[in-house]
Coordinates of C-alpha atoms in Angstrom, one line a residue:
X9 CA 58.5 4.8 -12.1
X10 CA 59.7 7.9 -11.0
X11 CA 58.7 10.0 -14.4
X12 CA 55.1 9.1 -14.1
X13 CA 55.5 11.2 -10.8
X14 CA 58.4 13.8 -11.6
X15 CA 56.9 14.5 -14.9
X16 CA 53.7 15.6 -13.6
X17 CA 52.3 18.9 -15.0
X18 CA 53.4 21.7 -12.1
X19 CA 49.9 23.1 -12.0
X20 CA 49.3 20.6 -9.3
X21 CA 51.5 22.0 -6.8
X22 CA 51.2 25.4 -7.3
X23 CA 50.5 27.0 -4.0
X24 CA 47.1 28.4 -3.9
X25 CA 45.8 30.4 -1.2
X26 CA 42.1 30.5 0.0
X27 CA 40.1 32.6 2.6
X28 CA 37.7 30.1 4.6
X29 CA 35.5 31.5 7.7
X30 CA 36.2 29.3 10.2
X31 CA 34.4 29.5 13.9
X32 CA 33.0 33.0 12.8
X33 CA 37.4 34.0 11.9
X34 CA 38.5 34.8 8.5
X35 CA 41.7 32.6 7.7
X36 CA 43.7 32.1 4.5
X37 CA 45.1 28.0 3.9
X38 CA 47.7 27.2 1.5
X39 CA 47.5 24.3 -0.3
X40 CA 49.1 22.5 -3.4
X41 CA 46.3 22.6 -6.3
X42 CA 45.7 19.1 -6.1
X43 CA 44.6 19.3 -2.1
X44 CA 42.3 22.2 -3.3
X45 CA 41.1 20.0 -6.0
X46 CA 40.0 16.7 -3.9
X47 CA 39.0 19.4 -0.9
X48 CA 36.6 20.2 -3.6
X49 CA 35.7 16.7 -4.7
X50 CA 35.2 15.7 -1.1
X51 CA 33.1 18.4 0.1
X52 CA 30.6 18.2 -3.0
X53 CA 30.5 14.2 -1.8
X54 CA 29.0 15.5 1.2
X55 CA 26.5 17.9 -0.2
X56 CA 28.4 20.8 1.4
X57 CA 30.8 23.6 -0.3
X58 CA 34.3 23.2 0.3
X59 CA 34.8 26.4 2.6
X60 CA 31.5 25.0 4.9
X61 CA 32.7 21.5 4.9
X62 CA 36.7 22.5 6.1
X63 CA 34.7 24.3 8.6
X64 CA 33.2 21.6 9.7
X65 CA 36.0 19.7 9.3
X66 CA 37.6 22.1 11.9
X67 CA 35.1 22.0 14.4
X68 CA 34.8 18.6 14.5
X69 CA 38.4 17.9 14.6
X70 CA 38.5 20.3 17.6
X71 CA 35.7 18.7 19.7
X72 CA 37.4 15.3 19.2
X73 CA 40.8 16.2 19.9
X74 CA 40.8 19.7 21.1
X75 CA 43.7 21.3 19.7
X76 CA 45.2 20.9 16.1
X77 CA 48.8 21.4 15.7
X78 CA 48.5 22.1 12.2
X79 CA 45.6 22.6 10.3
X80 CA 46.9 22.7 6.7
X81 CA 48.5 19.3 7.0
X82 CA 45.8 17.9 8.7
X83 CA 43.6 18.6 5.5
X84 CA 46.3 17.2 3.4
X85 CA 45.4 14.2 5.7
X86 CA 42.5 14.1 5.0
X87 CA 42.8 14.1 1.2
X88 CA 45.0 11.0 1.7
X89 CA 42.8 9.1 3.7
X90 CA 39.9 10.2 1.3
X91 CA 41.9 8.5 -1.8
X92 CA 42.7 5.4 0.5
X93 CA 39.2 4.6 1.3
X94 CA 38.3 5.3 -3.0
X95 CA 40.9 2.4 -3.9

């Protein structure tokens, strides 16, 4: 079991930077290529582009919780719970 996940192809978790306006702020995320990749997936599921729908993402969380600790695993979160719910 463990070669279907230690072989995979290391393109999926090269680090990839992106700048995202965020509450009017420019902000640069690092994420593996595979977050980038279902960030990308999820956002066109909701009609949005990825940069407006972490935006979004970020306001919301704020209102709800008011503070978030850390932002890039919180989108790695979502991902997860994205994949969960597409079982």
């Amino acid at each position: 079991m463990c070669r279907v996940f230690a072989g995979q192809d290391p393109e999926g978790y090269r680090q990839i930077n992106r700048s995202i306006r965020i509450d009017g702020h420019s902000t640069s995320i690092q994420l593996e290529a595979t977050f980038w990749a279902l960030l990308d997936e999820i956002a066109d599921s909701q009609g949005l582009t990825t940069p407006k729908f972490i935006s979004k993402l970020y306001d919301e969380a704020i209102e709800i919780n008011g503070q978030i600790p850390n932002f890039a695993s919180m989108l790695r979160t979502t991902c997860a719970l994205y994949l969960r719910g597409h079982r």
